[in-house]
Amino acid sequence: MYQYHKWIRSFHAVAKTHSFTAAAIYLKVGQPTISEQVKALEDRFAVELFYRRGRHVELTDAGRRLYEITEGIFGQEDEAIQLLQSLHSQKTGLLRIGAVSPPVVMNLTYDLMRRHPGIEFAISINSEKETLARLYDFTIDIAILAIVDPDKRLHVVPYRTYPIVAVVRDDHPWADKSSVPLASIKNEAAIMRERGSKTRDLLENACSNQGIQINCVMELNSREAIMHAIAEGMGIGFVSEIEYVAIPGTKAVKLRDATVTIDYYMCSLAVRKNRPLIKSVLESGTPPKTTRKK
């Protein structure tokens, strides 16, 4: 079993780094050792785990199935090392949070710092796809996501819901209004996030339901760029309310006549949801239940 463990660890390192060379650096061994151990694993069980195309390697179906298992095996080994390092540095815990929205994760972190003063935080901001990949890879403990596809590997709890607001320049006709009808969008030049953005998808769905055509004049892949474009008078934009940064020269305006909101979720791996620190955070981050008045 010890021999198999070395072979499987080499396989996992190649699958994780997508390269035999990078795997050798990751495990601090020579590349020939990595190649020999992966080949030994494939020969022993008569299975092909990688397609090799020059320096590029790609998992076969068998390799993907094995990697789903090794993610758990070696991810928990990494977690054990982190615990020991945390104890060594006399910290009560390290919590690694990945998110798609800086304001949302900062809001959560601020609350957690007050509730758990002994915790050290490591925060990363990435796309939805990369944040999920980091969660599956045990690189982060909790993910804050705006969209979650059903996956039995995940434990998901609702976190917060925020309205989507329009953002205009301060000399725009909407600037002195607290809200405008959703239908007003059809008369405006809109600056939108790239396709696939959750904010864009929700807004387009709401407009489609009312037969409203959005006049998209520009696509940008960052909220900051959209804010600056609005301040320059290039058009109006849309963000979730918590993500609105009051850049001088801009104003946020609520949309009415439709429910245009974005939901955020806290996610952990199902196999780790009962780890004391993760469980505590998931429970403390869940919005309190409301009681209807009779």
Coordinates of C-alpha atoms in Angstrom, one line a residue, residues 4-17 26 38 41 49-50 59 62-79 135-139 153 269 271:
Y4 CA 0.7 2.6 -4.2
H5 CA 0.5 5.7 -2.1
K6 CA 3.6 7.1 -3.7
W7 CA 2.4 6.3 -7.2
I8 CA -1.1 7.8 -6.5
R9 CA 0.5 10.9 -5.0
S10 CA 2.5 11.4 -8.2
F11 CA -0.6 10.9 -10.3
H12 CA -2.5 13.5 -8.1
A13 CA 0.3 16.0 -8.5
V14 CA 0.3 15.8 -12.3
A15 CA -3.5 16.0 -12.4
K16 CA -3.5 19.0 -10.1
T17 CA -0.8 20.9 -11.9
Y26 CA 5.2 20.6 -6.4
V38 CA 2.7 7.4 -12.9
L41 CA 0.5 2.9 -11.7
L49 CA -4.8 7.9 -16.8
F50 CA -3.4 10.7 -19.1
L59 CA -6.9 13.4 -17.9
A62 CA -10.5 7.0 -15.8
G63 CA -8.0 9.7 -14.7
R64 CA -10.9 12.1 -13.9
R65 CA -12.6 9.5 -11.8
L66 CA -9.5 8.7 -9.9
Y67 CA -8.7 12.5 -9.4
E68 CA -12.2 13.0 -7.8
I69 CA -11.0 10.5 -5.1
T70 CA -7.5 11.8 -4.7
E71 CA -8.8 15.3 -4.2
G72 CA -10.3 14.1 -1.0
I73 CA -7.4 12.0 0.1
F74 CA -4.6 14.6 -0.4
G75 CA -6.9 17.6 0.3
Q76 CA -7.4 16.2 3.8
E77 CA -3.7 15.6 4.2
D78 CA -3.1 19.3 3.4
E79 CA -5.8 20.2 5.9
L135 CA -13.1 24.5 -3.3
Y136 CA -13.0 21.1 -5.0
D137 CA -9.2 21.2 -4.8
F138 CA -9.3 21.8 -1.0
T139 CA -7.4 25.1 -1.6
R153 CA -20.1 17.1 -3.5
L269 CA -17.5 20.4 0.5
V271 CA -17.4 15.8 3.4

